[in-house]
Amino acid sequence: EVRLVESGGGLVQAGGSLRLSCAVSGSISDSHAIGWFRQAPGKEREGVSCVRCNGGSPYYADSIKGRFTISSAGNTVYLQMNDLKPEDTAVYYCAAEAGRYTYGSKWYFGRKLFGFWGQGTQVTVSS
């Protein structure tokens, strides 16, 4: 029903930058929320940032405020990541707001429930 494809991950030194992209397609409205989550080895999945999930303003996790910026253009949602730290190393997933009958894993972030997931893109930050 919804397709999410991430790209832009890679290996970067601490202090460097990367820009992740999420191509969105399928049965989804442009009013539905799109977000970025990440999961580091041995840790729980956590929300990073999202659009259309916070009453009109982008939403950011405290851990990345001031360093990451989310934006959208057309059917693509971007996550600009600056001043990367080793602690940012994780698989980053793009996610879309759950529909009324969405089946599967769901996570609440911002003011929305997310239920569609991309395949993930690896971000590795070396010290």
N, CA and C atoms as an extended XYZ file, in Angstrom:
381
Properties=species:S:1:pos:R:3:atomname:S:1:resname:S:1:resid:I:1 pbc="F F F"
N         0.819       -1.202        0.000 N   GLU     1
C         0.000        0.000        0.000 CA  GLU     1
C         0.858        1.259        0.000 C   GLU     1
N         1.910        1.259        0.798 N   VAL     2
C         2.832        2.388        0.901 CA  VAL     2
C         4.251        1.877        0.714 C   VAL     2
N         5.014        2.580       -0.103 N   ARG     3
C         6.400        2.221       -0.333 CA  ARG     3
C         7.305        3.352        0.126 C   ARG     3
N         8.307        2.997        0.906 N   LEU     4
C         9.272        3.950        1.432 CA  LEU     4
C        10.662        3.419        1.141 C   LEU     4
N        11.473        4.211        0.458 N   VAL     5
C        12.814        3.789        0.076 CA  VAL     5
C        13.822        4.816        0.557 C   VAL     5
N        14.698        4.395        1.465 N   GLU     6
C        15.721        5.277        2.007 CA  GLU     6
C        17.004        5.186        1.193 C   GLU     6
N        17.754        6.268        1.192 N   SER     7
C        19.069        6.290        0.577 CA  SER     7
C        19.901        7.381        1.234 C   SER     7
N        21.199        7.345        1.004 N   GLY     8
C        22.078        8.400        1.487 CA  GLY     8
C        22.961        8.034        2.663 C   GLY     8
N        22.777        6.854        3.221 N   GLY     9
C        23.616        6.439        4.328 CA  GLY     9
C        25.037        6.149        3.878 C   GLY     9
N        25.918        6.009        4.850 N   GLY    10
C        27.302        5.726        4.531 CA  GLY    10
C        28.192        5.852        5.740 C   GLY    10
N        29.485        5.869        5.490 N   LEU    11
C        30.495        5.992        6.528 CA  LEU    11
C        31.055        7.404        6.520 C   LEU    11
N        31.080        8.031        7.684 N   VAL    12
C        31.568        9.396        7.793 CA  VAL    12
C        32.304        9.567        9.118 C   VAL    12
N        33.275       10.458        9.139 N   GLN    13
C        33.994       10.748       10.371 CA  GLN    13
C        33.185       11.673       11.270 C   GLN    13
N        33.458       11.596       12.558 N   ALA    14
C        32.792       12.480       13.507 CA  ALA    14
C        32.952       13.934       13.081 C   ALA    14
N        31.860       14.687       13.172 N   GLY    15
C        31.861       16.071       12.746 CA  GLY    15
C        31.423       16.274       11.315 C   GLY    15
N        31.306       15.195       10.574 N   GLY    16
C        30.904       15.272        9.184 CA  GLY    16
C        29.405       15.340        9.011 C   GLY    16
N        28.969       15.320        7.754 N   SER    17
C        27.558       15.465        7.419 CA  SER    17
C        27.111       14.421        6.415 C   SER    17
N        25.834       14.087        6.478 N   LEU    18
C        25.178       13.232        5.511 CA  LEU    18
C        23.756       13.741        5.307 C   LEU    18
N        23.207       13.477        4.142 N   ARG    19
C        21.805       13.770        3.894 CA  ARG    19
C        21.094       12.495        3.470 C   ARG    19
N        20.098       12.104        4.243 N   LEU    20
C        19.292       10.944        3.928 CA  LEU    20
C        18.061       11.365        3.133 C   LEU    20
N        17.630       10.496        2.238 N   SER    21
C        16.439       10.744        1.443 CA  SER    21
C        15.456        9.602        1.618 C   SER    21
N        14.185        9.933        1.626 N   CYS    22
C        13.120        8.941        1.689 CA  CYS    22
C        12.147        9.215        0.553 C   CYS    22
N        12.103        8.311       -0.409 N   ALA    23
C        11.160        8.413       -1.517 CA  ALA    23
C         9.857        7.737       -1.121 C   ALA    23
N         8.774        8.483       -1.189 N   VAL    24
C         7.473        8.008       -0.734 CA  VAL    24
C         6.550        7.795       -1.927 C   VAL    24
N         5.892        6.655       -1.971 N   SER    25
C         4.931        6.376       -3.030 CA  SER    25
C         3.859        5.433       -2.517 C   SER    25
N         2.777        5.313       -3.286 N   GLY    26
C         1.697        4.424       -2.928 CA  GLY    26
C         0.485        5.165       -2.399 C   GLY    26
N        -0.335        4.441       -1.684 N   SER    27
C        -1.602        4.973       -1.181 CA  SER    27
C        -1.393        5.734        0.114 C   SER    27
N        -0.902        6.947       -0.036 N   ILE    28
C        -0.668        7.789        1.127 CA  ILE    28
C        -0.983        9.233        0.766 C   ILE    28
N        -1.597        9.928        1.674 N   SER    29
C        -1.949       11.326        1.471 CA  SER    29
C        -0.775       12.228        1.815 C   SER    29
N        -0.710       13.387        1.144 N   ASP    30
C         0.343       14.339        1.457 CA  ASP    30
C         0.112       15.057        2.778 C   ASP    30
N        -0.978       14.740        3.451 N   SER    31
C        -1.224       15.291        4.775 CA  SER    31
C        -0.777       14.352        5.889 C   SER    31
N        -0.387       13.147        5.530 N   HIS    32
C         0.046       12.172        6.528 CA  HIS    32
C         1.497       12.403        6.936 C   HIS    32
N         1.798       12.037        8.152 N   ALA    33
C         3.124       12.261        8.700 CA  ALA    33
C         4.156       11.306        8.105 C   ALA    33
N         5.377       11.816        7.943 N   ILE    34
C         6.530       11.023        7.549 CA  ILE    34
C         7.617       11.275        8.586 C   ILE    34
N         8.281       10.225        9.014 N   GLY    35
C         9.295       10.386       10.036 CA  GLY    35
C        10.529        9.553        9.795 C   GLY    35
N        11.566        9.893       10.538 N   TRP    36
C        12.804        9.131       10.552 CA  TRP    36
C        12.994        8.516       11.922 C   TRP    36
N        13.301        7.231       11.936 N   PHE    37
C        13.642        6.502       13.140 CA  PHE    37
C        15.029        5.912       12.970 C   PHE    37
N        15.621        5.491       14.059 N   ARG    38
C        16.912        4.824       13.971 CA  ARG    38
C        17.011        3.742       15.031 C   ARG    38
N        17.857        2.765       14.753 N   GLN    39
C        18.081        1.691       15.696 CA  GLN    39
C        19.556        1.308       15.679 C   GLN    39
N        20.208        1.527       16.806 N   ALA    40
C        21.605        1.169       16.972 CA  ALA    40
C        21.700       -0.277       17.451 C   ALA    40
N        22.844       -0.927       17.210 N   PRO    41
C        22.999       -2.316       17.657 CA  PRO    41
C        22.733       -2.473       19.147 C   PRO    41
N        21.880       -3.412       19.493 N   GLY    42
C        21.579       -3.688       20.882 CA  GLY    42
C        20.682       -2.680       21.571 C   GLY    42
N        20.150       -1.724       20.829 N   LYS    43
C        19.311       -0.696       21.420 CA  LYS    43
C        17.918       -0.691       20.795 C   LYS    43
N        16.998       -0.035       21.491 N   GLU    44
C        15.633        0.076       21.005 CA  GLU    44
C        15.541        1.082       19.863 C   GLU    44
N        14.565        0.888       19.013 N   ARG    45
C        14.293        1.852       17.965 CA  ARG    45
C        13.827        3.160       18.595 C   ARG    45
N        14.274        4.273       18.038 N   GLU    46
C        13.884        5.570       18.556 CA  GLU    46
C        13.546        6.526       17.424 C   GLU    46
N        12.604        7.402       17.683 N   GLY    47
C        12.259        8.424       16.716 CA  GLY    47
C        13.329        9.496       16.663 C   GLY    47
N        13.579       10.015       15.470 N   VAL    48
C        14.580       11.048       15.262 CA  VAL    48
C        13.921       12.380       14.919 C   VAL    48
N        13.093       12.374       13.886 N   SER    49
C        12.433       13.584       13.436 CA  SER    49
C        11.243       13.222       12.564 C   SER    49
N        10.286       14.123       12.461 N   CYS    50
C         9.136       13.874       11.599 CA  CYS    50
C         8.499       15.185       11.160 C   CYS    50
N         7.793       15.110       10.042 N   VAL    51
C         7.029       16.232        9.518 CA  VAL    51
C         5.554       15.872        9.528 C   VAL    51
N         4.722       16.900        9.654 N   ARG    52
C         3.263       16.737        9.709 CA  ARG    52
C         2.844       15.832       10.863 C   ARG    52
N         3.592       15.875       11.932 N   CYS    53
C         3.331       15.051       13.098 CA  CYS    53
C         3.252       15.861       14.378 C   CYS    53
N         3.317       17.189       14.264 N   ASN    54
C         3.451       18.020       15.449 CA  ASN    54
C         2.696       19.341       15.304 C   ASN    54
N         1.515       19.279       14.731 N   GLY    55
C         0.688       20.470       14.629 CA  GLY    55
C         1.233       21.547       13.715 C   GLY    55
N         1.971       21.143       12.677 N   GLY    56
C         2.472       22.083       11.692 CA  GLY    56
C         3.953       22.399       11.781 C   GLY    56
N         4.595       22.004       12.865 N   SER    57
C         6.019       22.235       13.040 CA  SER    57
C         6.767       20.907       13.032 C   SER    57
N         7.975       20.882       12.450 N   PRO    58
C         8.773       19.654       12.521 CA  PRO    58
C         9.050       19.271       13.963 C   PRO    58
N         9.197       17.999       14.194 N   TYR    59
C         9.455       17.491       15.526 CA  TYR    59
C        10.811       16.815       15.552 C   TYR    59
N        11.598       17.109       16.593 N   TYR    60
C        12.939       16.559       16.725 CA  TYR    60
C        13.149       15.935       18.086 C   TYR    60
N        13.850       14.815       18.099 N   ALA    61
C        14.268       14.229       19.355 CA  ALA    61
C        15.317       15.122       20.003 C   ALA    61
N        15.330       15.152       21.316 N   ASP    62
C        16.272       16.007       22.030 CA  ASP    62
C        17.727       15.681       21.689 C   ASP    62
N        18.010       14.428       21.407 N   SER    63
C        19.377       14.000       21.171 CA  SER    63
C        19.997       14.591       19.908 C   SER    63
N        19.168       15.069       18.985 N   ILE    64
C        19.697       15.583       17.723 CA  ILE    64
C        19.305       17.026       17.437 C   ILE    64
N        18.608       17.664       18.340 N   LYS    65
C        18.197       19.049       18.124 CA  LYS    65
C        19.405       19.949       17.886 C   LYS    65
N        19.287       20.791       16.868 N   GLY    66
C        20.363       21.704       16.526 CA  GLY    66
C        21.364       21.119       15.559 C   GLY    66
N        21.312       19.817       15.314 N   ARG    67
C        22.249       19.170       14.398 CA  ARG    67
C        21.575       18.616       13.152 C   ARG    67
N        20.351       18.120       13.292 N   PHE    68
C        19.623       17.526       12.164 CA  PHE    68
C        18.483       18.439       11.736 C   PHE    68
N        18.163       18.400       10.444 N   THR    69
C        17.053       19.172        9.908 CA  THR    69
C        16.244       18.303        8.959 C   THR    69
N        14.936       18.271        9.165 N   ILE    70
C        14.062       17.517        8.279 CA  ILE    70
C        13.388       18.475        7.305 C   ILE    70
N        13.196       18.034        6.077 N   SER    71
C        12.532       18.846        5.067 CA  SER    71
C        11.872       17.927        4.052 C   SER    71
N        10.998       18.496        3.232 N   SER    72
C        10.331       17.706        2.214 CA  SER    72
C        10.194       18.498        0.932 C   SER    72
N        10.208       17.797       -0.183 N   ALA    73
C        10.020       18.386       -1.501 CA  ALA    73
C         9.415       17.322       -2.397 C   ALA    73
N         8.234       17.609       -2.935 N   GLY    74
C         7.549       16.619       -3.742 CA  GLY    74
C         7.255       15.367       -2.933 C   GLY    74
N         7.680       14.232       -3.453 N   ASN    75
C         7.442       12.952       -2.791 CA  ASN    75
C         8.650       12.450       -2.010 C   ASN    75
N         9.555       13.348       -1.675 N   THR    76
C        10.772       12.969       -0.967 CA  THR    76
C        10.897       13.741        0.331 C   THR    76
N        11.260       13.032        1.378 N   VAL    77
C        11.535       13.637        2.671 CA  VAL    77
C        13.015       13.457        2.970 C   VAL    77
N        13.664       14.543        3.378 N   TYR    78
C        15.098       14.533        3.610 CA  TYR    78
C        15.416       14.681        5.093 C   TYR    78
N        16.542       14.145        5.473 N   LEU    79
C        17.082       14.376        6.803 CA  LEU    79
C        18.535       14.807        6.645 C   LEU    79
N        18.782       16.101        6.840 N   GLN    80
C        20.136       16.628        6.788 CA  GLN    80
C        20.771       16.447        8.153 C   GLN    80
N        21.876       15.736        8.205 N   MET    81
C        22.541       15.421        9.458 CA  MET    81
C        23.912       16.086        9.466 C   MET    81
N        24.102       17.027       10.380 N   ASN    82
C        25.362       17.738       10.526 CA  ASN    82
C        25.984       17.429       11.875 C   ASN    82
N        27.274       17.686       11.966 N   ASP    83
C        28.013       17.453       13.211 CA  ASP    83
C        27.731       16.057       13.760 C   ASP    83
N        27.893       15.077       12.918 N   LEU    84
C        27.595       13.702       13.312 CA  LEU    84
C        28.548       13.212       14.388 C   LEU    84
N        28.001       12.404       15.267 N   LYS    85
C        28.751       11.840       16.377 CA  LYS    85
C        28.719       10.317       16.299 C   LYS    85
N        29.703        9.647       16.893 N   PRO    86
C        29.673        8.183       16.900 CA  PRO    86
C        28.368        7.619       17.463 C   PRO    86
N        27.761        8.322       18.398 N   GLU    87
C        26.499        7.884       18.982 CA  GLU    87
C        25.345        7.885       17.980 C   GLU    87
N        25.524        8.542       16.838 N   ASP    88
C        24.504        8.568       15.797 CA  ASP    88
C        24.534        7.321       14.921 C   ASP    88
N        25.537        6.484       15.097 N   THR    89
C        25.646        5.270       14.299 CA  THR    89
C        24.430        4.382       14.520 C   THR    89
N        23.751        4.038       13.432 N   ALA    90
C        22.528        3.249       13.518 CA  ALA    90
C        22.018        2.961       12.117 C   ALA    90
N        21.051        2.078       12.035 N   VAL    91
C        20.269        1.936       10.825 CA  VAL    91
C        19.128        2.933       10.908 C   VAL    91
N        18.997        3.762        9.900 N   TYR    92
C        17.962        4.784        9.869 CA  TYR    92
C        16.818        4.330        8.982 C   TYR    92
N        15.608        4.423        9.513 N   TYR    93
C        14.415        3.988        8.813 CA  TYR    93
C        13.482        5.154        8.543 C   TYR    93
N        12.944        5.206        7.369 N   CYS    94
C        11.869        6.122        7.047 CA  CYS    94
C        10.547        5.447        7.401 C   CYS    94
N         9.608        6.217        7.918 N   ALA    95
C         8.325        5.663        8.330 CA  ALA    95
C         7.195        6.609        7.957 C   ALA    95
N         6.032        6.026        7.719 N   ALA    96
C         4.843        6.806        7.388 CA  ALA    96
C         3.740        6.551        8.401 C   ALA    96
N         2.907        7.539        8.569 N   GLU    97
C         1.778        7.459        9.487 CA  GLU    97
C         0.889        6.268        9.160 C   GLU    97
N         0.477        5.558       10.175 N   ALA    98
C        -0.384        4.400       10.005 CA  ALA    98
C        -1.750        4.800        9.493 C   ALA    98
N        -2.309        3.960        8.638 N   GLY    99
C        -3.670        4.142        8.188 CA  GLY    99
C        -4.643        3.543        9.176 C   GLY    99
N        -5.926        3.696        8.890 N   ARG   100
C        -6.953        3.213        9.806 CA  ARG   100
C        -6.859        1.704       10.025 C   ARG   100
N        -6.458        0.966        8.973 N   TYR   101
C        -6.407       -0.489        9.061 CA  TYR   101
C        -5.003       -1.041        8.861 C   TYR   101
N        -3.991       -0.244        9.146 N   THR   102
C        -2.618       -0.685        8.985 CA  THR   102
C        -2.317       -1.852        9.904 C   THR   102
N        -1.704       -2.892        9.342 N   TYR   103
C        -1.331       -4.070       10.105 CA  TYR   103
C         0.186       -4.103       10.253 C   TYR   103
N         0.642       -4.442       11.445 N   GLY   104
C         2.065       -4.585       11.675 CA  GLY   104
C         2.570       -3.704       12.801 C   GLY   104
N         3.887       -3.555       12.856 N   SER   105
C         4.542       -2.799       13.917 CA  SER   105
C         4.179       -1.316       13.839 C   SER   105
N         3.824       -0.743       14.977 N   LYS   106
C         3.458        0.668       15.043 CA  LYS   106
C         4.199        1.334       16.196 C   LYS   106
N         4.638        2.562       15.944 N   TRP   107
C         5.368        3.339       16.951 CA  TRP   107
C         4.805        4.745       17.007 C   TRP   107
N         4.619        5.234       18.225 N   TYR   108
C         4.115        6.584       18.423 CA  TYR   108
C         5.289        7.549       18.520 C   TYR   108
N         5.227        8.642       17.761 N   PHE   109
C         6.277        9.644       17.764 CA  PHE   109
C         5.651       10.980       17.416 C   PHE   109
N         6.088       12.027       18.098 N   GLY   110
C         5.400       13.301       17.941 CA  GLY   110
C         3.972       13.139       18.413 C   GLY   110
N         3.038       13.497       17.549 N   ARG   111
C         1.620       13.314       17.857 CA  ARG   111
C         0.964       12.253       16.989 C   ARG   111
N         1.777       11.451       16.305 N   LYS   112
C         1.242       10.492       15.347 CA  LYS   112
C         1.715        9.075       15.606 C   LYS   112
N         0.955        8.133       15.065 N   LEU   113
C         1.294        6.721       15.117 CA  LEU   113
C         1.826        6.308       13.753 C   LEU   113
N         3.038        5.762       13.713 N   PHE   114
C         3.680        5.356       12.469 CA  PHE   114
C         3.580        3.849       12.285 C   PHE   114
N         3.254        3.421       11.058 N   GLY   115
C         3.039        2.010       10.831 CA  GLY   115
C         3.546        1.444        9.517 C   GLY   115
N         4.137        2.271        8.661 N   PHE   116
C         4.758        1.811        7.423 CA  PHE   116
C         6.242        2.109        7.503 C   PHE   116
N         7.061        1.142        7.038 N   TRP   117
C         8.504        1.248        7.238 CA  TRP   117
C         9.281        0.949        5.964 C   TRP   117
N        10.380        1.670        5.774 N   GLY   118
C        11.307        1.368        4.700 CA  GLY   118
C        12.273        0.283        5.118 C   GLY   118
N        13.207       -0.020        4.231 N   GLN   119
C        14.154       -1.111        4.489 CA  GLN   119
C        15.334       -0.686        5.363 C   GLN   119
N        15.553        0.605        5.493 N   GLY   120
C        16.628        1.126        6.309 CA  GLY   120
C        17.885        1.427        5.524 C   GLY   120
N        18.661        2.377        6.018 N   THR   121
C        19.958        2.705        5.437 CA  THR   121
C        20.959        2.896        6.569 C   THR   121
N        22.132        2.309        6.414 N   GLN   122
C        23.131        2.306        7.477 CA  GLN   122
C        23.903        3.615        7.514 C   GLN   122
N        23.998        4.192        8.697 N   VAL   123
C        24.840        5.358        8.949 CA  VAL   123
C        25.883        4.964        9.983 C   VAL   123
N        27.146        5.098        9.626 N   THR   124
C        28.236        4.767       10.533 CA  THR   124
C        29.134        5.983       10.696 C   THR   124
N        29.333        6.400       11.935 N   VAL   125
C        30.149        7.562       12.246 CA  VAL   125
C        31.371        7.091       13.026 C   VAL   125
N        32.541        7.305       12.470 N   SER   126
C        33.777        6.870       13.106 CA  SER   126
C        34.355        7.988       13.967 C   SER   126
N        35.041        7.600       15.025 N   SER   127
C        35.643        8.566       15.933 CA  SER   127
C        37.038        8.951       15.496 C   SER   127
